[in-house]
Amino acid sequence: TWSAEILLARVNLENHPGSPRSHFFYGNALFQRHQRAEELQLDEQEKLQLAITSRYHFEKMHEIDPRDVAPIVMLYQIDSVFFPAMPDKLDWLERLSQLLLSRRLQAADYTALLGLIDYFSHHASSPDRSRFVAMVDSLILRYPGSAELLIFKYKLLSDADQTPSEELFGLLARAEEINPGHLEIYPYKMIEKNKSADRAAIYEAAREWMQRDPSRRQLPAIRKVFNNQ
């Protein structure tokens, strides 16, 4: 049975067929259903149909608005995982790289790029991973005041075991200098200090975190970090 989210997205698409966002929400709802294929006990035919249909709507969104980051990110992931042997396959990552040269980053773009970071965390051996790291480096140069982009690079490099902890910690230190109120910095500082078994530094990072977060919104995350020590 279809979820209420998918049905709502489909009704919205039927009412607004020319809206790129309507195509995105419906395509994404189908993609998320595909991601739950094992839980939902979907057969191979159902999974293939979901991949094809979600791809159609992301491509439709891209046709309507070729300067939107989100559909390019989704098309790259779908084609890489499900249709790697597609004839005349487009280089979506190159298309994204060219777009980001002239597009001013918006909040939704950060969310889309975070999806690519998650993708590469599960496909660390992908030959495209280094291309995406270079893309993030270019964005850091364009937006030197963005702590978020430095954290993006940290997340990318932390998935690679060969990255020295000093380099990773340096990214976090730069992010903290730019925006010390960015709460995500501190658990990562704790993780890096834990690699060198520096207990005092771990607790210092926790203290800094809690000083920045008096409402304790991040308390579940800090507990998780300590539970993993």
mmCIF file of C-alpha atoms in Angstrom:
data_model
loop_
_atom_site.group_PDB
_atom_site.id
_atom_site.type_symbol
_atom_site.label_atom_id
_atom_site.label_comp_id
_atom_site.label_asym_id
_atom_site.label_seq_id
_atom_site.Cartn_x
_atom_site.Cartn_y
_atom_site.Cartn_z
ATOM 1 C CA THR A 1 0.000 0.000 0.000
ATOM 2 C CA TRP A 2 1.137 3.521 -0.730
ATOM 3 C CA SER A 3 1.939 5.807 2.169
ATOM 4 C CA ALA A 4 -0.044 8.963 2.864
ATOM 5 C CA GLU A 5 3.062 10.994 1.964
ATOM 6 C CA ILE A 6 3.249 9.462 -1.502
ATOM 7 C CA LEU A 7 -0.467 9.905 -2.120
ATOM 8 C CA LEU A 8 -0.329 13.536 -0.992
ATOM 9 C CA ALA A 9 2.700 14.201 -3.198
ATOM 10 C CA ARG A 10 0.926 12.613 -6.154
ATOM 11 C CA VAL A 11 -2.205 14.730 -5.661
ATOM 12 C CA ASN A 12 -0.024 17.826 -5.404
ATOM 13 C CA LEU A 13 1.746 16.852 -8.638
ATOM 14 C CA GLU A 14 -1.563 16.307 -10.440
ATOM 15 C CA ASN A 15 -2.695 19.772 -9.343
ATOM 16 C CA HIS A 16 0.630 21.435 -10.214
ATOM 17 C CA PRO A 17 2.227 19.461 -13.081
ATOM 18 C CA GLY A 18 4.424 22.393 -14.085
ATOM 19 C CA SER A 19 5.917 22.846 -10.630
ATOM 20 C CA PRO A 20 9.498 21.563 -10.253
ATOM 21 C CA ARG A 21 8.967 21.188 -6.510
ATOM 22 C CA SER A 22 5.923 18.975 -7.084
ATOM 23 C CA HIS A 23 8.010 16.655 -9.244
ATOM 24 C CA PHE A 24 10.754 16.644 -6.605
ATOM 25 C CA PHE A 25 8.461 15.784 -3.700
ATOM 26 C CA TYR A 26 6.789 12.961 -5.612
ATOM 27 C CA GLY A 27 10.082 11.616 -6.968
ATOM 28 C CA ASN A 28 11.662 11.807 -3.534
ATOM 29 C CA ALA A 29 8.717 10.059 -1.890
ATOM 30 C CA LEU A 30 9.112 7.192 -4.362
ATOM 31 C CA PHE A 31 12.874 7.132 -3.827
ATOM 32 C CA GLN A 32 12.419 6.936 -0.051
ATOM 33 C CA ARG A 33 10.018 4.032 -0.529
ATOM 34 C CA HIS A 34 12.699 2.312 -2.599
ATOM 35 C CA GLN A 35 15.166 2.863 0.244
ATOM 36 C CA ARG A 36 12.797 0.949 2.524
ATOM 37 C CA ALA A 37 12.426 -1.912 0.041
ATOM 38 C CA GLU A 38 13.704 -4.597 2.414
ATOM 39 C CA GLU A 39 11.503 -3.418 5.272
ATOM 40 C CA LEU A 40 8.473 -3.272 2.951
ATOM 41 C CA GLN A 41 9.381 -6.633 1.368
ATOM 42 C CA LEU A 42 9.233 -5.249 -2.158
ATOM 43 C CA ASP A 43 10.145 -7.580 -5.002
ATOM 44 C CA GLU A 44 12.711 -6.744 -7.700
ATOM 45 C CA GLN A 45 10.083 -5.580 -10.177
ATOM 46 C CA GLU A 46 8.580 -3.160 -7.651
ATOM 47 C CA LYS A 47 12.029 -1.791 -6.783
ATOM 48 C CA LEU A 48 12.921 -1.301 -10.437
ATOM 49 C CA GLN A 49 9.635 0.466 -11.115
ATOM 50 C CA LEU A 50 10.201 2.816 -8.171
ATOM 51 C CA ALA A 51 13.715 3.642 -9.391
ATOM 52 C CA ILE A 52 12.515 4.319 -12.942
ATOM 53 C CA THR A 53 9.539 6.421 -11.892
ATOM 54 C CA SER A 54 11.423 8.477 -9.321
ATOM 55 C CA ARG A 55 14.161 9.089 -11.885
ATOM 56 C CA TYR A 56 11.570 10.307 -14.403
ATOM 57 C CA HIS A 57 10.282 12.939 -11.987
ATOM 58 C CA PHE A 58 13.766 14.149 -11.007
ATOM 59 C CA GLU A 59 14.624 14.448 -14.696
ATOM 60 C CA LYS A 60 11.357 16.303 -15.302
ATOM 61 C CA MET A 61 12.230 18.697 -12.487
ATOM 62 C CA HIS A 62 15.646 19.266 -14.039
ATOM 63 C CA GLU A 63 14.038 20.014 -17.414
ATOM 64 C CA ILE A 64 11.752 22.614 -15.830
ATOM 65 C CA ASP A 65 14.512 24.205 -13.732
ATOM 66 C CA PRO A 66 18.005 23.202 -14.940
ATOM 67 C CA ARG A 67 19.630 25.485 -12.351
ATOM 68 C CA ASP A 68 18.279 23.624 -9.334
ATOM 69 C CA VAL A 69 20.850 21.537 -7.469
ATOM 70 C CA ALA A 70 18.520 18.926 -5.939
ATOM 71 C CA PRO A 71 17.437 17.025 -9.086
ATOM 72 C CA ILE A 72 21.016 16.814 -10.364
ATOM 73 C CA VAL A 73 22.127 15.318 -7.053
ATOM 74 C CA MET A 74 19.323 12.759 -7.128
ATOM 75 C CA LEU A 75 19.880 11.869 -10.784
ATOM 76 C CA TYR A 76 23.572 11.295 -10.092
ATOM 77 C CA GLN A 77 22.790 8.904 -7.238
ATOM 78 C CA ILE A 78 20.074 6.994 -9.088
ATOM 79 C CA ASP A 79 22.092 6.593 -12.279
ATOM 80 C CA SER A 80 25.232 5.582 -10.366
ATOM 81 C CA VAL A 81 23.484 2.924 -8.294
ATOM 82 C CA PHE A 82 20.691 1.617 -10.511
ATOM 83 C CA PHE A 83 21.629 2.460 -14.091
ATOM 84 C CA PRO A 84 25.456 2.514 -14.299
ATOM 85 C CA ALA A 85 25.459 0.951 -17.769
ATOM 86 C CA MET A 86 22.901 3.337 -19.246
ATOM 87 C CA PRO A 87 23.802 4.257 -22.860
ATOM 88 C CA ASP A 88 24.852 7.896 -23.286
ATOM 89 C CA LYS A 89 24.791 8.324 -19.513
ATOM 90 C CA LEU A 90 25.146 11.973 -18.526
ATOM 91 C CA ASP A 91 27.945 13.097 -16.246
ATOM 92 C CA TRP A 92 25.683 14.590 -13.606
ATOM 93 C CA LEU A 93 28.581 15.374 -11.278
ATOM 94 C CA GLU A 94 30.252 17.499 -13.954
ATOM 95 C CA ARG A 95 26.942 19.219 -14.627
ATOM 96 C CA LEU A 96 26.654 19.968 -10.909
ATOM 97 C CA SER A 97 30.207 21.293 -10.814
ATOM 98 C CA GLN A 98 29.519 23.670 -13.705
ATOM 99 C CA LEU A 99 26.267 24.862 -12.145
ATOM 100 C CA LEU A 100 27.922 25.645 -8.811
ATOM 101 C CA LEU A 101 30.429 27.905 -10.548
ATOM 102 C CA SER A 102 27.707 30.451 -11.237
ATOM 103 C CA ARG A 103 24.927 29.627 -8.767
ATOM 104 C CA ARG A 104 24.779 31.317 -5.382
ATOM 105 C CA LEU A 105 24.243 28.629 -2.764
ATOM 106 C CA GLN A 106 20.834 28.567 -1.121
ATOM 107 C CA ALA A 107 19.669 26.725 1.999
ATOM 108 C CA ALA A 108 18.110 23.931 -0.078
ATOM 109 C CA ASP A 109 21.420 23.465 -1.919
ATOM 110 C CA TYR A 110 23.229 22.714 1.334
ATOM 111 C CA THR A 111 20.624 20.050 2.078
ATOM 112 C CA ALA A 112 21.073 18.507 -1.361
ATOM 113 C CA LEU A 113 24.867 18.493 -1.053
ATOM 114 C CA LEU A 114 24.545 16.845 2.352
ATOM 115 C CA GLY A 115 22.690 14.053 0.555
ATOM 116 C CA LEU A 116 25.743 13.559 -1.675
ATOM 117 C CA ILE A 117 27.990 13.418 1.379
ATOM 118 C CA ASP A 118 25.797 10.662 2.774
ATOM 119 C CA TYR A 119 25.947 8.878 -0.574
ATOM 120 C CA PHE A 120 29.751 8.939 -0.641
ATOM 121 C CA SER A 121 29.926 7.782 2.969
ATOM 122 C CA HIS A 122 28.285 4.569 1.726
ATOM 123 C CA HIS A 123 30.296 4.493 -1.518
ATOM 124 C CA ALA A 124 33.731 5.527 -0.264
ATOM 125 C CA SER A 125 35.481 3.591 -3.042
ATOM 126 C CA SER A 126 33.655 5.479 -5.799
ATOM 127 C CA PRO A 127 36.083 7.083 -8.278
ATOM 128 C CA ASP A 128 33.824 10.161 -8.201
ATOM 129 C CA ARG A 129 34.461 10.785 -4.521
ATOM 130 C CA SER A 130 37.673 12.764 -5.128
ATOM 131 C CA ARG A 131 35.838 14.859 -7.723
ATOM 132 C CA PHE A 132 33.241 15.789 -5.147
ATOM 133 C CA VAL A 133 35.906 16.638 -2.558
ATOM 134 C CA ALA A 134 37.452 19.003 -5.139
ATOM 135 C CA MET A 135 34.022 20.522 -5.707
ATOM 136 C CA VAL A 136 33.616 21.181 -1.979
ATOM 137 C CA ASP A 137 37.121 22.724 -1.906
ATOM 138 C CA SER A 138 36.052 25.132 -4.656
ATOM 139 C CA LEU A 139 32.962 26.085 -2.674
ATOM 140 C CA ILE A 140 35.057 26.702 0.449
ATOM 141 C CA LEU A 141 37.177 29.148 -1.556
ATOM 142 C CA ARG A 142 34.050 30.888 -2.833
ATOM 143 C CA TYR A 143 32.422 31.021 0.599
ATOM 144 C CA PRO A 144 35.264 31.508 3.104
ATOM 145 C CA GLY A 145 32.747 32.468 5.791
ATOM 146 C CA SER A 146 30.839 29.179 5.647
ATOM 147 C CA ALA A 147 31.478 26.891 8.608
ATOM 148 C CA GLU A 148 28.957 24.480 7.109
ATOM 149 C CA LEU A 149 31.147 23.799 4.072
ATOM 150 C CA LEU A 150 34.158 23.075 6.267
ATOM 151 C CA ILE A 151 32.053 20.571 8.181
ATOM 152 C CA PHE A 152 30.958 19.080 4.859
ATOM 153 C CA LYS A 153 34.626 18.502 3.994
ATOM 154 C CA TYR A 154 35.251 17.085 7.457
ATOM 155 C CA LYS A 155 32.436 14.573 6.968
ATOM 156 C CA LEU A 156 33.775 13.577 3.563
ATOM 157 C CA LEU A 157 37.356 13.111 4.736
ATOM 158 C CA SER A 158 36.473 11.455 8.043
ATOM 159 C CA ASP A 159 35.030 8.548 6.062
ATOM 160 C CA ALA A 160 38.505 7.920 4.645
ATOM 161 C CA ASP A 161 40.678 6.123 7.202
ATOM 162 C CA GLN A 162 43.876 7.522 5.696
ATOM 163 C CA THR A 163 43.015 11.136 6.531
ATOM 164 C CA PRO A 164 45.207 12.291 9.459
ATOM 165 C CA SER A 165 43.269 13.329 12.549
ATOM 166 C CA GLU A 166 45.276 16.575 12.649
ATOM 167 C CA GLU A 167 43.879 17.553 9.240
ATOM 168 C CA LEU A 168 40.340 16.727 10.308
ATOM 169 C CA PHE A 169 40.695 18.648 13.565
ATOM 170 C CA GLY A 170 42.096 21.592 11.611
ATOM 171 C CA LEU A 171 38.893 21.767 9.555
ATOM 172 C CA LEU A 172 36.832 21.810 12.754
ATOM 173 C CA ALA A 173 39.039 24.502 14.286
ATOM 174 C CA ARG A 174 38.556 26.687 11.192
ATOM 175 C CA ALA A 175 34.803 26.118 11.338
ATOM 176 C CA GLU A 176 34.739 27.055 15.020
ATOM 177 C CA GLU A 177 36.705 30.231 14.337
ATOM 178 C CA ILE A 178 34.145 31.232 11.700
ATOM 179 C CA ASN A 179 31.053 30.253 13.680
ATOM 180 C CA PRO A 180 31.618 29.110 17.274
ATOM 181 C CA GLY A 181 27.876 28.795 17.726
ATOM 182 C CA HIS A 182 27.632 25.942 15.210
ATOM 183 C CA LEU A 183 26.841 23.119 17.642
ATOM 184 C CA GLU A 184 27.745 20.322 15.248
ATOM 185 C CA ILE A 185 31.434 21.205 15.571
ATOM 186 C CA TYR A 186 31.821 20.030 19.171
ATOM 187 C CA PRO A 187 30.835 16.358 18.988
ATOM 188 C CA TYR A 188 33.195 15.996 16.030
ATOM 189 C CA LYS A 189 35.971 17.621 18.099
ATOM 190 C CA MET A 190 35.266 15.027 20.768
ATOM 191 C CA ILE A 191 35.495 12.224 18.218
ATOM 192 C CA GLU A 192 38.864 13.460 16.951
ATOM 193 C CA LYS A 193 40.276 13.906 20.464
ATOM 194 C CA ASN A 194 39.099 10.404 21.310
ATOM 195 C CA LYS A 195 41.384 9.055 18.562
ATOM 196 C CA SER A 196 44.369 10.237 20.577
ATOM 197 C CA ALA A 197 42.771 9.151 23.866
ATOM 198 C CA ASP A 198 42.926 12.749 25.101
ATOM 199 C CA ARG A 199 40.251 12.489 27.774
ATOM 200 C CA ALA A 200 40.791 16.017 29.079
ATOM 201 C CA ALA A 201 40.303 17.471 25.589
ATOM 202 C CA ILE A 202 37.173 15.374 25.081
ATOM 203 C CA TYR A 203 35.591 16.771 28.228
ATOM 204 C CA GLU A 204 36.727 20.278 27.314
ATOM 205 C CA ALA A 205 34.946 19.976 23.963
ATOM 206 C CA ALA A 206 31.856 18.710 25.791
ATOM 207 C CA ARG A 207 32.027 21.689 28.152
ATOM 208 C CA GLU A 208 32.290 24.102 25.221
ATOM 209 C CA TRP A 209 29.362 22.402 23.543
ATOM 210 C CA MET A 210 27.114 22.650 26.585
ATOM 211 C CA GLN A 211 28.073 26.292 27.122
ATOM 212 C CA ARG A 212 26.949 27.005 23.555
ATOM 213 C CA ASP A 213 23.769 24.972 24.029
ATOM 214 C CA PRO A 214 22.170 26.111 27.314
ATOM 215 C CA SER A 215 18.792 24.654 26.297
ATOM 216 C CA ARG A 216 20.494 21.235 25.932
ATOM 217 C CA ARG A 217 18.952 20.644 22.521
ATOM 218 C CA GLN A 218 21.998 18.607 21.570
ATOM 219 C CA LEU A 219 22.068 16.488 24.736
ATOM 220 C CA PRO A 220 20.984 13.248 22.985
ATOM 221 C CA ALA A 221 23.865 13.662 20.545
ATOM 222 C CA ILE A 222 26.436 14.302 23.273
ATOM 223 C CA ARG A 223 25.250 11.200 25.132
ATOM 224 C CA LYS A 224 25.675 9.191 21.952
ATOM 225 C CA VAL A 225 29.254 10.391 21.591
ATOM 226 C CA PHE A 226 30.084 9.415 25.180
ATOM 227 C CA ASN A 227 28.367 6.056 24.849
ATOM 228 C CA ASN A 228 30.664 5.317 21.899
ATOM 229 C CA GLN A 229 33.832 6.081 23.862
#
